[in-house]
Short mmCIF file of C-alpha atoms and ligand atoms in Angstrom, two decimals:
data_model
loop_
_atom_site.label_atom_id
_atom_site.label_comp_id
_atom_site.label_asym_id
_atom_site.label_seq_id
_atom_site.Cartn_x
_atom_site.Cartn_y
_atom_site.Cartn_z
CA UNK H 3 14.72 0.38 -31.52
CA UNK H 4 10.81 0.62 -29.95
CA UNK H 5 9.65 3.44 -28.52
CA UNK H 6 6.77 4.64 -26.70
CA UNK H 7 5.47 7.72 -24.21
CA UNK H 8 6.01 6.48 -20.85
CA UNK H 9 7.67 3.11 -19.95
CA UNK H 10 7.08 1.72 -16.47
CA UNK H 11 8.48 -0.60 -14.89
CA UNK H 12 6.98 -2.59 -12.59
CA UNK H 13 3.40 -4.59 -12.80
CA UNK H 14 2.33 -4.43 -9.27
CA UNK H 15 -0.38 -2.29 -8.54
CA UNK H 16 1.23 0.94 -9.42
CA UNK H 17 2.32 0.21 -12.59
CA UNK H 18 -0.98 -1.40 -13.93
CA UNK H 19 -3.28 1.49 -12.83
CA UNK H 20 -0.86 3.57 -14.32
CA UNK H 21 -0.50 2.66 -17.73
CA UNK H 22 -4.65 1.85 -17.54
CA UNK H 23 -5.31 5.60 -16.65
CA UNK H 24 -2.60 6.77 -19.30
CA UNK H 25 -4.39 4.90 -22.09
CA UNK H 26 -7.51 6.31 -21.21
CA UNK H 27 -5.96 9.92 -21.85
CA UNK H 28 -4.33 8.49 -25.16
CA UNK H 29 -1.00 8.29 -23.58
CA UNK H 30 0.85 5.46 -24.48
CA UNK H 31 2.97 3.02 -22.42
CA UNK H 32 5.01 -0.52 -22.05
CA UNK H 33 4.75 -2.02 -19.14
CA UNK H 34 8.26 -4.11 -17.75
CA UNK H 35 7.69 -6.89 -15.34
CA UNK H 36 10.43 -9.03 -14.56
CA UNK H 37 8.20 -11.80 -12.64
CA UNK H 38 5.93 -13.81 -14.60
CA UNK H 39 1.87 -13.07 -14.37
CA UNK H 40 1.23 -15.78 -11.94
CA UNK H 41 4.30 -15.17 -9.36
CA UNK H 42 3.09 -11.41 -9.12
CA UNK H 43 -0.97 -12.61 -8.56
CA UNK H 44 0.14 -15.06 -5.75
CA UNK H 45 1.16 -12.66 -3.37
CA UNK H 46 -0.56 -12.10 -0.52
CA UNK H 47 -1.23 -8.61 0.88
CA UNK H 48 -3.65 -6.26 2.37
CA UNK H 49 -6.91 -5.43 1.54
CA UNK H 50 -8.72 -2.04 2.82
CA UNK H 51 -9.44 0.25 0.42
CA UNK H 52 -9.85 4.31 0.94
CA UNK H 53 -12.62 5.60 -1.76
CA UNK H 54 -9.74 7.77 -3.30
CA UNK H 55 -8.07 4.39 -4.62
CA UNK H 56 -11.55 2.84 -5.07
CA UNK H 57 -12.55 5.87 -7.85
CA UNK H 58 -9.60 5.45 -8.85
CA UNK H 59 -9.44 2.38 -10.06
CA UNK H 60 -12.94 2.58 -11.44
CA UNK H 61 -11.27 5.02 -13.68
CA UNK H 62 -8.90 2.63 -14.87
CA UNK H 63 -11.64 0.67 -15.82
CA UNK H 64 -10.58 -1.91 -13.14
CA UNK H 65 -13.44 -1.63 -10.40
CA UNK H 66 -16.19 -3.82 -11.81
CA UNK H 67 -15.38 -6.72 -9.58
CA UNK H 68 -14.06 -4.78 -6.87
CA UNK H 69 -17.50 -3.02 -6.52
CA UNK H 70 -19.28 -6.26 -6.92
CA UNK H 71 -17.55 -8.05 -4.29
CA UNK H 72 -15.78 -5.39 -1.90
CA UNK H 73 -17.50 -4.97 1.36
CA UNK H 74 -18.26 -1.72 2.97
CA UNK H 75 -17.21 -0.46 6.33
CA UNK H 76 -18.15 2.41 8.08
CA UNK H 77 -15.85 1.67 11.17
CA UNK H 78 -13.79 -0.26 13.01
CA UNK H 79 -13.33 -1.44 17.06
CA UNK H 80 -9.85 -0.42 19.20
CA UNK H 81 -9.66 -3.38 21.68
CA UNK H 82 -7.69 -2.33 24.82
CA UNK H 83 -7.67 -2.96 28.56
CA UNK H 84 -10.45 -5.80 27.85
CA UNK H 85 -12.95 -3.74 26.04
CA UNK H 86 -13.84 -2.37 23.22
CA UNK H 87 -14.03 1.23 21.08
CA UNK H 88 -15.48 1.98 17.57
CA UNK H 89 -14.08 4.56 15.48
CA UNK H 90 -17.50 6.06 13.79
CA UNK H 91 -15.79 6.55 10.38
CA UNK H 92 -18.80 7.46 8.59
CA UNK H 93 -20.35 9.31 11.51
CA UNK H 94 -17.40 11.43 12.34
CA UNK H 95 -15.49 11.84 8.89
CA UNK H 96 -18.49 10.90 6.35
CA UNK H 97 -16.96 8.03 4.31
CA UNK H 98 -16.22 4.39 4.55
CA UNK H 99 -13.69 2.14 3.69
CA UNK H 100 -14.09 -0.62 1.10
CA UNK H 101 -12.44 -4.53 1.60
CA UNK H 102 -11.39 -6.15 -0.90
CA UNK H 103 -8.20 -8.03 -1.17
CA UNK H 104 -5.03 -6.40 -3.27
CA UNK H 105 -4.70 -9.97 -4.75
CA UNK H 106 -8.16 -9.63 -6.52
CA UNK H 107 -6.90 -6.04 -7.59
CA UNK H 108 -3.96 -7.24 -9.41
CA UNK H 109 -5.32 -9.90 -10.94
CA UNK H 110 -8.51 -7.47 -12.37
CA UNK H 111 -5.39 -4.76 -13.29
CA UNK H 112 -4.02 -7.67 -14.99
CA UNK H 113 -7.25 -8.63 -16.96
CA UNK H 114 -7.46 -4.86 -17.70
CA UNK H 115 -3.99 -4.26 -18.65
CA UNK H 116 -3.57 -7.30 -21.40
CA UNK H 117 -0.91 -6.72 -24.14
CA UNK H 118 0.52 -3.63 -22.91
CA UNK H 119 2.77 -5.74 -20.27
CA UNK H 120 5.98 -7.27 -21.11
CA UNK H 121 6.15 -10.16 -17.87
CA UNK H 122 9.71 -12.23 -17.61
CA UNK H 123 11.26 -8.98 -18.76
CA UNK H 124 14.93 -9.18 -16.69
CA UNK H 125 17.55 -7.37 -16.58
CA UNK H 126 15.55 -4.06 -16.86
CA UNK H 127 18.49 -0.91 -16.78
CA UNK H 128 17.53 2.78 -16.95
CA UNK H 129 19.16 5.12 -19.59
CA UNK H 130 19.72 9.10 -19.97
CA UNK H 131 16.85 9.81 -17.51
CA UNK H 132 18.20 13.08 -17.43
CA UNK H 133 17.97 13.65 -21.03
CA UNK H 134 14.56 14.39 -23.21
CA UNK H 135 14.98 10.83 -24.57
CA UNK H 136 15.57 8.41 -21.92
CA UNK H 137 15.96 4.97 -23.09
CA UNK H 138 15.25 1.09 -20.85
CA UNK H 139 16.89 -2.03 -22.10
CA UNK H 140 15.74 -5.15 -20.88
CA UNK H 141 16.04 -9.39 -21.74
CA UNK H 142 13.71 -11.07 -23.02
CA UNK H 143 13.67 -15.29 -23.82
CA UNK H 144 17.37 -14.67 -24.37
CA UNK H 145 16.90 -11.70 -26.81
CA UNK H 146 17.94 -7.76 -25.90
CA UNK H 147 15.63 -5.00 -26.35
CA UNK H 148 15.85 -1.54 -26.03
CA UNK H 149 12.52 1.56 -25.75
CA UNK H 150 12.95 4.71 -26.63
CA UNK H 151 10.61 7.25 -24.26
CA UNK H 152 9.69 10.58 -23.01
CA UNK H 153 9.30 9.29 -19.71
CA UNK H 154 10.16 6.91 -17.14
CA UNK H 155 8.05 5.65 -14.34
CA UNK H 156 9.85 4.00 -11.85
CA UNK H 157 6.59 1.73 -10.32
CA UNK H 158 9.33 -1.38 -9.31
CA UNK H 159 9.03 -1.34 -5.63
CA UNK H 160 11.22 -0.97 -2.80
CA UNK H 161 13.61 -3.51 -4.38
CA UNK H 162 13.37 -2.24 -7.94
CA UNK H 163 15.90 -0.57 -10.19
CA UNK H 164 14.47 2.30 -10.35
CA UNK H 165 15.44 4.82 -6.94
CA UNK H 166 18.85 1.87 -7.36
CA UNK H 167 19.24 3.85 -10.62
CA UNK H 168 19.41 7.10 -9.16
CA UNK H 169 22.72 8.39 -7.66
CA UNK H 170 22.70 8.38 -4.29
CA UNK H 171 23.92 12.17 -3.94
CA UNK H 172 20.98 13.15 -5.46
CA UNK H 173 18.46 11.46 -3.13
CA UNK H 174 17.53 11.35 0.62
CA UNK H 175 16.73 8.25 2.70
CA UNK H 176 14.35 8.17 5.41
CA UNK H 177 14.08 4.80 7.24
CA UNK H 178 12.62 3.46 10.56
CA UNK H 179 12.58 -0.05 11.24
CA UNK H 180 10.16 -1.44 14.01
CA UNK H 181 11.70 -4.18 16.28
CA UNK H 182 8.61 -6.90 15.49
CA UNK H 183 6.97 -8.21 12.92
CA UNK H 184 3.57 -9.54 11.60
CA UNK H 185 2.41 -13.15 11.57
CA UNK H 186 -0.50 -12.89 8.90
CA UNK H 187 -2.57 -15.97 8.48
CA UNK H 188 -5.35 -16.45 5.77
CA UNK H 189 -8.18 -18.90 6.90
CA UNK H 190 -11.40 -20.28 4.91
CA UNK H 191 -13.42 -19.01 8.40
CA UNK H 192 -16.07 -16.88 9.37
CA UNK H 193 -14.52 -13.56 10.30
CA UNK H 194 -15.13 -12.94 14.08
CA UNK H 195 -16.85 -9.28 13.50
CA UNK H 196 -18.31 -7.56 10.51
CA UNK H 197 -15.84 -4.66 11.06
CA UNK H 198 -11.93 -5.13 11.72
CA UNK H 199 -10.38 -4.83 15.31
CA UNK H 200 -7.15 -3.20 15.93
CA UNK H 201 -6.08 -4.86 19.90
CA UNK H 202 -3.42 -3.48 21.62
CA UNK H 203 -2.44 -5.93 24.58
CA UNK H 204 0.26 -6.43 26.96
CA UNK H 205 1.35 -9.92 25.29
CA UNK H 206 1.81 -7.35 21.56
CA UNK H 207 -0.85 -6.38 18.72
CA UNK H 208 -3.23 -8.19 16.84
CA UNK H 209 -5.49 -7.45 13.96
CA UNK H 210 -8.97 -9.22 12.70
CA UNK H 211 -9.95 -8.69 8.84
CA UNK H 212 -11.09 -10.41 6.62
CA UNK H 213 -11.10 -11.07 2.82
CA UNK H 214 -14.74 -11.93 2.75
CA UNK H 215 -18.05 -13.07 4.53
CA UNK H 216 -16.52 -16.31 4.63
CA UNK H 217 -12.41 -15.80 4.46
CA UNK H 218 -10.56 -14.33 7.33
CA UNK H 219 -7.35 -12.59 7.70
CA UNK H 220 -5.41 -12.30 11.12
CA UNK H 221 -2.22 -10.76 12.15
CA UNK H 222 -0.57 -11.22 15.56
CA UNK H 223 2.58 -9.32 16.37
CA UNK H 224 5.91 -11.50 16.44
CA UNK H 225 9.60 -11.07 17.44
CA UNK H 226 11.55 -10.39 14.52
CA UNK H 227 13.57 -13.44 14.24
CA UNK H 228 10.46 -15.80 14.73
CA UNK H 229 10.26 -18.12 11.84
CA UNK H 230 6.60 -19.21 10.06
CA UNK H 231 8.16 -22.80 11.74
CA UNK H 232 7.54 -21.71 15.19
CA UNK H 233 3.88 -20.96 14.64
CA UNK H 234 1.45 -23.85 14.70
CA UNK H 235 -2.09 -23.04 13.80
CA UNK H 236 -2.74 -24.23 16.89
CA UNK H 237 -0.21 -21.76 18.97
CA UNK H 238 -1.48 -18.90 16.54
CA UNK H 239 -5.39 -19.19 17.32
CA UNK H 240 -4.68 -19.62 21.23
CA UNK H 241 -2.47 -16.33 21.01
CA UNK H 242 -4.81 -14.62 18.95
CA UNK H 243 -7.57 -15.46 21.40
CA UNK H 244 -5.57 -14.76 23.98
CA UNK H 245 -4.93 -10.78 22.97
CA UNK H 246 -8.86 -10.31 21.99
CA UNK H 247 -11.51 -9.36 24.60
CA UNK H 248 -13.12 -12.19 26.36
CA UNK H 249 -16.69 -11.78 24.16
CA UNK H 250 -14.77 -11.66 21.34
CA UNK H 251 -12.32 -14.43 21.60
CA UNK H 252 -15.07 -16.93 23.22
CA UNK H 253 -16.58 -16.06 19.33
CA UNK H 254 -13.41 -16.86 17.26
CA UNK H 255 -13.69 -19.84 14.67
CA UNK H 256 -10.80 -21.38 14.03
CA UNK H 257 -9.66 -23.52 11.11
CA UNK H 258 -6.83 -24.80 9.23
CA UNK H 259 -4.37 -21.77 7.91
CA UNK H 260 -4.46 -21.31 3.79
CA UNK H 261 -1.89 -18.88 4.03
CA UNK H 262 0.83 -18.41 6.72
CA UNK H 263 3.76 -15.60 6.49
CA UNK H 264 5.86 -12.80 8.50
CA UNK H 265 6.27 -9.41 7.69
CA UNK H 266 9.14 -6.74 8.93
CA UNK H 267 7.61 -3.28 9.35
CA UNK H 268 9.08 -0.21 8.28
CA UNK H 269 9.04 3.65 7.87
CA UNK H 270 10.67 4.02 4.61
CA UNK H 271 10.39 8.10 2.25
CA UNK H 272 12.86 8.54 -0.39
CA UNK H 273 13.27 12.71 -1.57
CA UNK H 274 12.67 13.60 -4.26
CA UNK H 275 10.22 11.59 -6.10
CA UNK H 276 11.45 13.11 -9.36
CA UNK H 277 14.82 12.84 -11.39
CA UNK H 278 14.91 14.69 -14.63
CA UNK H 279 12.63 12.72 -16.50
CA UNK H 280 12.10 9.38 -13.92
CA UNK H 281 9.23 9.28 -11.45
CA UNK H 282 9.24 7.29 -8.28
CA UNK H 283 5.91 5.43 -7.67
CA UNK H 284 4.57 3.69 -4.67
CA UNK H 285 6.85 1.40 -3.07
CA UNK H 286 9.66 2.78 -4.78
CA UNK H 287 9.65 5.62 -3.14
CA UNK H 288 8.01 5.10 0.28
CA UNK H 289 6.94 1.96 2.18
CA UNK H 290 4.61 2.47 5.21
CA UNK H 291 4.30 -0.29 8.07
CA UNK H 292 0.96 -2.20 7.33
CA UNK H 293 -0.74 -0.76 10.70
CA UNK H 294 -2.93 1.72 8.70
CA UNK H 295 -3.66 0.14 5.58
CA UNK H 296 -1.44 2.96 3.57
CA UNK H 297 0.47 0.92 1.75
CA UNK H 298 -1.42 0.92 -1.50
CA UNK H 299 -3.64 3.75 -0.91
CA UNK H 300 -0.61 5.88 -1.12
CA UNK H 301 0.28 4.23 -4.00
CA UNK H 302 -2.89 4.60 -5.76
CA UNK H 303 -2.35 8.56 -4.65
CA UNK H 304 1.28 9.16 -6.39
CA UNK H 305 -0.86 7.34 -9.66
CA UNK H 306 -3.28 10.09 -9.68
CA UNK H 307 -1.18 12.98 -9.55
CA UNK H 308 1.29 11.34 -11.92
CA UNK H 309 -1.29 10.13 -14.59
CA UNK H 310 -2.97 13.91 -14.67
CA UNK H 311 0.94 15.11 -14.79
CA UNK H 312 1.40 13.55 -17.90
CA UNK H 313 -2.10 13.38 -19.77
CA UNK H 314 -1.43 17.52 -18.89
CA UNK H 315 1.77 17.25 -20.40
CA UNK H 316 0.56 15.37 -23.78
CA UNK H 317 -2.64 17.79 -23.81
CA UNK H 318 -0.72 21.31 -23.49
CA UNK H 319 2.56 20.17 -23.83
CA UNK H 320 3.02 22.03 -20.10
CA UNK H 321 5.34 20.73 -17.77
CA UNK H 322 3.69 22.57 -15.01
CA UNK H 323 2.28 19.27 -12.81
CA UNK H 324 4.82 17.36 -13.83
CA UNK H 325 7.17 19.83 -11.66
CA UNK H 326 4.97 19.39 -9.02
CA UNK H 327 4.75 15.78 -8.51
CA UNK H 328 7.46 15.14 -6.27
CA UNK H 329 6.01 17.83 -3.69
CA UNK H 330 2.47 17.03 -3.84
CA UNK H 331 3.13 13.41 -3.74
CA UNK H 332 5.09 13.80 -0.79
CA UNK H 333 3.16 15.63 1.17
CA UNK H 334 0.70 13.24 1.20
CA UNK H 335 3.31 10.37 1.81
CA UNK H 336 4.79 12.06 5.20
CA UNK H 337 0.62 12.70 6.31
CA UNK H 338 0.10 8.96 5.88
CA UNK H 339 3.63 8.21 6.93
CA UNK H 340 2.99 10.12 10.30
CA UNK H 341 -0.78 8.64 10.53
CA UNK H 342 1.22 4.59 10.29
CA UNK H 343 3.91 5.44 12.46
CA UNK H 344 1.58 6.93 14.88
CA UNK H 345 -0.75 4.14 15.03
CA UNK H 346 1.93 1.65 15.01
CA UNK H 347 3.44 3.66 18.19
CA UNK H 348 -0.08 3.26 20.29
CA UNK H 349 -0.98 0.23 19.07
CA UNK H 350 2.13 -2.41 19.84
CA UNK H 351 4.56 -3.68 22.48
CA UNK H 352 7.88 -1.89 22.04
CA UNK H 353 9.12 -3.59 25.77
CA UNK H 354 8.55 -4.75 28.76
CA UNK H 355 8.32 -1.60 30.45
CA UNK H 356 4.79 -0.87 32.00
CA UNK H 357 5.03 2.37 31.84
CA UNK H 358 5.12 2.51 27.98
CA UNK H 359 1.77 0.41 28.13
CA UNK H 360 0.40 2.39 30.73
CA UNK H 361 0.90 5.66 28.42
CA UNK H 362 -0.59 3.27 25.34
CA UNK H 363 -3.87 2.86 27.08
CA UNK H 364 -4.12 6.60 28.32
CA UNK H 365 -4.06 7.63 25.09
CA UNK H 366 -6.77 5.29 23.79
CA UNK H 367 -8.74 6.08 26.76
CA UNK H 368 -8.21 9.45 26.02
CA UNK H 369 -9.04 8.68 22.26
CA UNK H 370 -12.27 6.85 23.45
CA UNK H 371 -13.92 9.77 25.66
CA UNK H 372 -13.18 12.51 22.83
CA UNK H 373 -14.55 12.91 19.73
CA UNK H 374 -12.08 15.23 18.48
CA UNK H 375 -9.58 12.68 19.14
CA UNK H 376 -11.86 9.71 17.33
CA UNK H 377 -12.14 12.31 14.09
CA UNK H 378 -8.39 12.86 13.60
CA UNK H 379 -8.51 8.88 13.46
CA UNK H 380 -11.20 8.54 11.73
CA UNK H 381 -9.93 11.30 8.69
CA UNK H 382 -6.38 9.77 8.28
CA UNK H 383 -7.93 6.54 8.35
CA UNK H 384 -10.35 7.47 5.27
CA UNK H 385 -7.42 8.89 3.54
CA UNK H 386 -6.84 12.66 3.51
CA UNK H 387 -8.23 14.71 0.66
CA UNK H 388 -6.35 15.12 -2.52
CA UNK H 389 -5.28 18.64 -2.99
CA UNK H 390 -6.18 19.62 -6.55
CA UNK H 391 -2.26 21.41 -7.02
CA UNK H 392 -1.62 24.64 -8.47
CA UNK H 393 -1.37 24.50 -11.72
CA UNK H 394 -4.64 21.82 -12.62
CA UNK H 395 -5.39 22.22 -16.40
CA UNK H 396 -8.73 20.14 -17.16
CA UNK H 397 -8.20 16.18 -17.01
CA UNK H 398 -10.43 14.94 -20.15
CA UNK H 399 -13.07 12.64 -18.66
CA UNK H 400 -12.21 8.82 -19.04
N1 APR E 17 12.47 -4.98 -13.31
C1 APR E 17 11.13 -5.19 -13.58
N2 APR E 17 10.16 -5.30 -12.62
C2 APR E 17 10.57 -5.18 -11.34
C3 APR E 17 11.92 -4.95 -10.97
C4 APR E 17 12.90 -4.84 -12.03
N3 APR E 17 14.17 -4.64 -11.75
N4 APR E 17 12.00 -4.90 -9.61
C5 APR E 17 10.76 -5.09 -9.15
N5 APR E 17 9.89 -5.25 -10.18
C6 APR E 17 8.44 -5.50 -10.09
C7 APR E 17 8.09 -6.47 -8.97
O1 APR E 17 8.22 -7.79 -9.37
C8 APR E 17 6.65 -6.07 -8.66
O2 APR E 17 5.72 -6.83 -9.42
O3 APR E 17 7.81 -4.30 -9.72
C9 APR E 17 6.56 -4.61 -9.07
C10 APR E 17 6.41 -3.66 -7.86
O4 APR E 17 5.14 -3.89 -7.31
P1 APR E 17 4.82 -3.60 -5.74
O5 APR E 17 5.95 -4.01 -4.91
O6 APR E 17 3.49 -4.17 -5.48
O7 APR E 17 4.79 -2.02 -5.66
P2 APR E 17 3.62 -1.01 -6.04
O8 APR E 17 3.02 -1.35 -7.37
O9 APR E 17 4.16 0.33 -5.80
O10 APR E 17 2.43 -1.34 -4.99
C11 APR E 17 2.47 -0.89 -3.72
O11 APR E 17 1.97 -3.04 -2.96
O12 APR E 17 3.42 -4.01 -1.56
C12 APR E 17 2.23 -3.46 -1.63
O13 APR E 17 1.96 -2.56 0.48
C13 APR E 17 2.33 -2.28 -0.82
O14 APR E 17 0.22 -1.98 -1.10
C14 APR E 17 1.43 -1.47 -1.52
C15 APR E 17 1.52 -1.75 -2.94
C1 PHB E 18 -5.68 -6.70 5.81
O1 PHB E 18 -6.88 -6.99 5.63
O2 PHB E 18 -4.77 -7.42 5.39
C2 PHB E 18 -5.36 -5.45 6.56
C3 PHB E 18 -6.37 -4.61 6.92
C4 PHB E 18 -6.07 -3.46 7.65
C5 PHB E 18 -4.77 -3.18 7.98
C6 PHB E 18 -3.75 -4.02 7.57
C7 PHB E 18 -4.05 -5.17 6.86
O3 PHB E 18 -4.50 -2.07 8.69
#
């Protein structure tokens, strides 16, 4: 039987930065993927980085490209009611944002990462978590294996085996589902605005990024049950346009979609984030609706409190942060899970009711004329500051 320190499971972007930042404190790990390399590098997903997950995965040794290539943005526009409001990010909470496209971070994790990932791993069960030897059994080209560990992270998603492992008794469930979706479309176009707009509009929401100078990403909201079928390029551009301020929709380039998908949105927090000796990661243990870019930020923020957990653990043999973990984890995850929900609330159609909308653009006219107002946006949006935890023994520099 193998055996190692921690074994994760999961090579998404948890799991990579993870076991990157472990091996930089001498912690060893094994990394179990059950896709393939190239399935897990062809999804498409966000791309706005807080500086908390940009250090961080500059610590990892993972940033070089990032840095390179990321572009820096010290706000973003609110579109409402035919005009326009920027959110002084820099000005009113002193930091930017970086973008740069989660797809480029897992394939630089993945270039970083090398041997220490099993990928095609299936069948990936959990053992004696609650034991001071867990074990994780897994298939591999036909063959069974089994690692012996101290402990297990559980960095597998919402869908994973992990939090599936853990009896249900022992866990709470928090869940919100939002009645829309997302249409994202990728396009080889000039975006339409060196910063992202967020429009809220009687006909739903619709976002503007981008993935570079020359590589736009849109997002227009959608009724659930829409299929990708339904949505020409064509029909996509006009009711993009269509939900953008006049200036800003007369500027629009349009072009034929790389990329074309629909996304649910959700509110999801499981509690605790700890069992015996399994961790919940990321998605795992909480899933945010992709309204405030939290998603991986969030993820990046459980990986730093986890990582200094254990390298504390290996250093001083003190269990001390590891006992924290689940709390300080979590109290970031219901900020930012507050900060999404919120923004999704003021930002999309819920009905037809005009009243609802009417309240919508009060509030951002409200949020427009005060600056107190812009600054609590403006600090969640940055990401909150880490809170350094009780018990902090000294992290050896990477
Ligand atoms: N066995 C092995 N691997 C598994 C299993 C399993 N049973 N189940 C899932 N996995 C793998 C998935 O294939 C995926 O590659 O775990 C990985 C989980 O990665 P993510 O879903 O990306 O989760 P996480 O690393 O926490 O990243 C969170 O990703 O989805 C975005 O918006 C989200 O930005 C957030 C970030
Ligand atoms: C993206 O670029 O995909 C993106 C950016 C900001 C968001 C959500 C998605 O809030």
């Amino acid at each position: 039987m193998a055996g190692t320190q921690v074994v994760i499971v999961g090579a998404g972007p948890s799991g990579l930065m993870l076991s990157l930042l472990l091996q930089r404190q001498g912690v060893d790990s094994v990394v179990l993927e059950r896709h393939t390399r190239e399935y897990v590098e062809a999804r498409i997903r966000a791309g706005l980085l807080e500086c908390g997950t940009v250090d961080l995965l500059n610590e990892a040794g993972a940033g070089e490209r990032m840095m390179g290539e990321g572009l820096v943005h010290d706000g973003f526009e609110l579109a409402f009611d035919g005009g326009l409001h920027r959110i002084d990010l820099q000005g009113l909470a002193g930091q930017h944002v970086l973008i740069y496209g989660q797809t480029e971070i897992q394939k630089d994790l993945g270039d970083a990462a090398g041997e220490r990932v099993v990928w095609g791993a299936a069948d990936v069960t959990l053992h004696d978590f609650d034991s001071s030897r867990p074990r994780v059994t897994y298939r591999k080209d036909g063959a069974q294996h089994e690692i012996e560990c101290d402990f297990i992270a559980g960095c597998d998603g919402y869908h994973g085996v992990s939090r599936a492992s853990v009896p249900r008794d022992r866990i709470a469930l928090h869940e919100r589902i939002y009645p829309f979706g997302w249409l994202g479309v990728l396009a080889d176009v000039p975006p339409l605005s060196d910063e992202l707009i967020y429009a809220n509009h009687a006909r739903g929401f619709a976002l503007c990024s981008m993935r570079s100078t020359h590589r736009s990403r849109y997002y227009v909201q959608c009724p659930l049950e829409d299929k990708v079928e339904d949505w020409s390029d064509e029909r996509f551009w006009s009711e993009l346009a269509a939900r953008l301020p006049g200036d800003r929709a007369s500027r629009l380039v349009t072009g034929p979609s790389i990329e074309k998908s629909i996304a649910p949105l959700r509110s999801f927090v499981a509690e605790p984030m700890r069992f015996g000796r399994l961790f919940l990661v990321g998605d795992a243990a909480h899933i945010v609706p992709p309204t405030g870019a939290k998603g991986l930020n969030l993820a990046a923020a459980d990986v730093r409190v986890l990582y200094q957990a254990l390298a504390e653990y290996y250093r001083a043999r003190s269990e001390a942060l590891l006992d924290e973990y689940s709390a300080r984890a979590l109290s970031r995850v219901w900020k930012a899970t507050r900060f999404s929900w919120w923004f999704t609330t003021l930002m999309h159609k819920f009905s037809d009711e005009p009243f609802a909308h009417k309240l919508q653009l009060a509030e951002l006219q409200y949020l427009a004329g005060s600056t107190a107002a812009s600054t609590v946006v403006a600090e969640n949006y940055v990401g909150l500051p880490f809170d350094a935890g009780r018990a902090a023994g000294t992290i050896r520099a990477a």
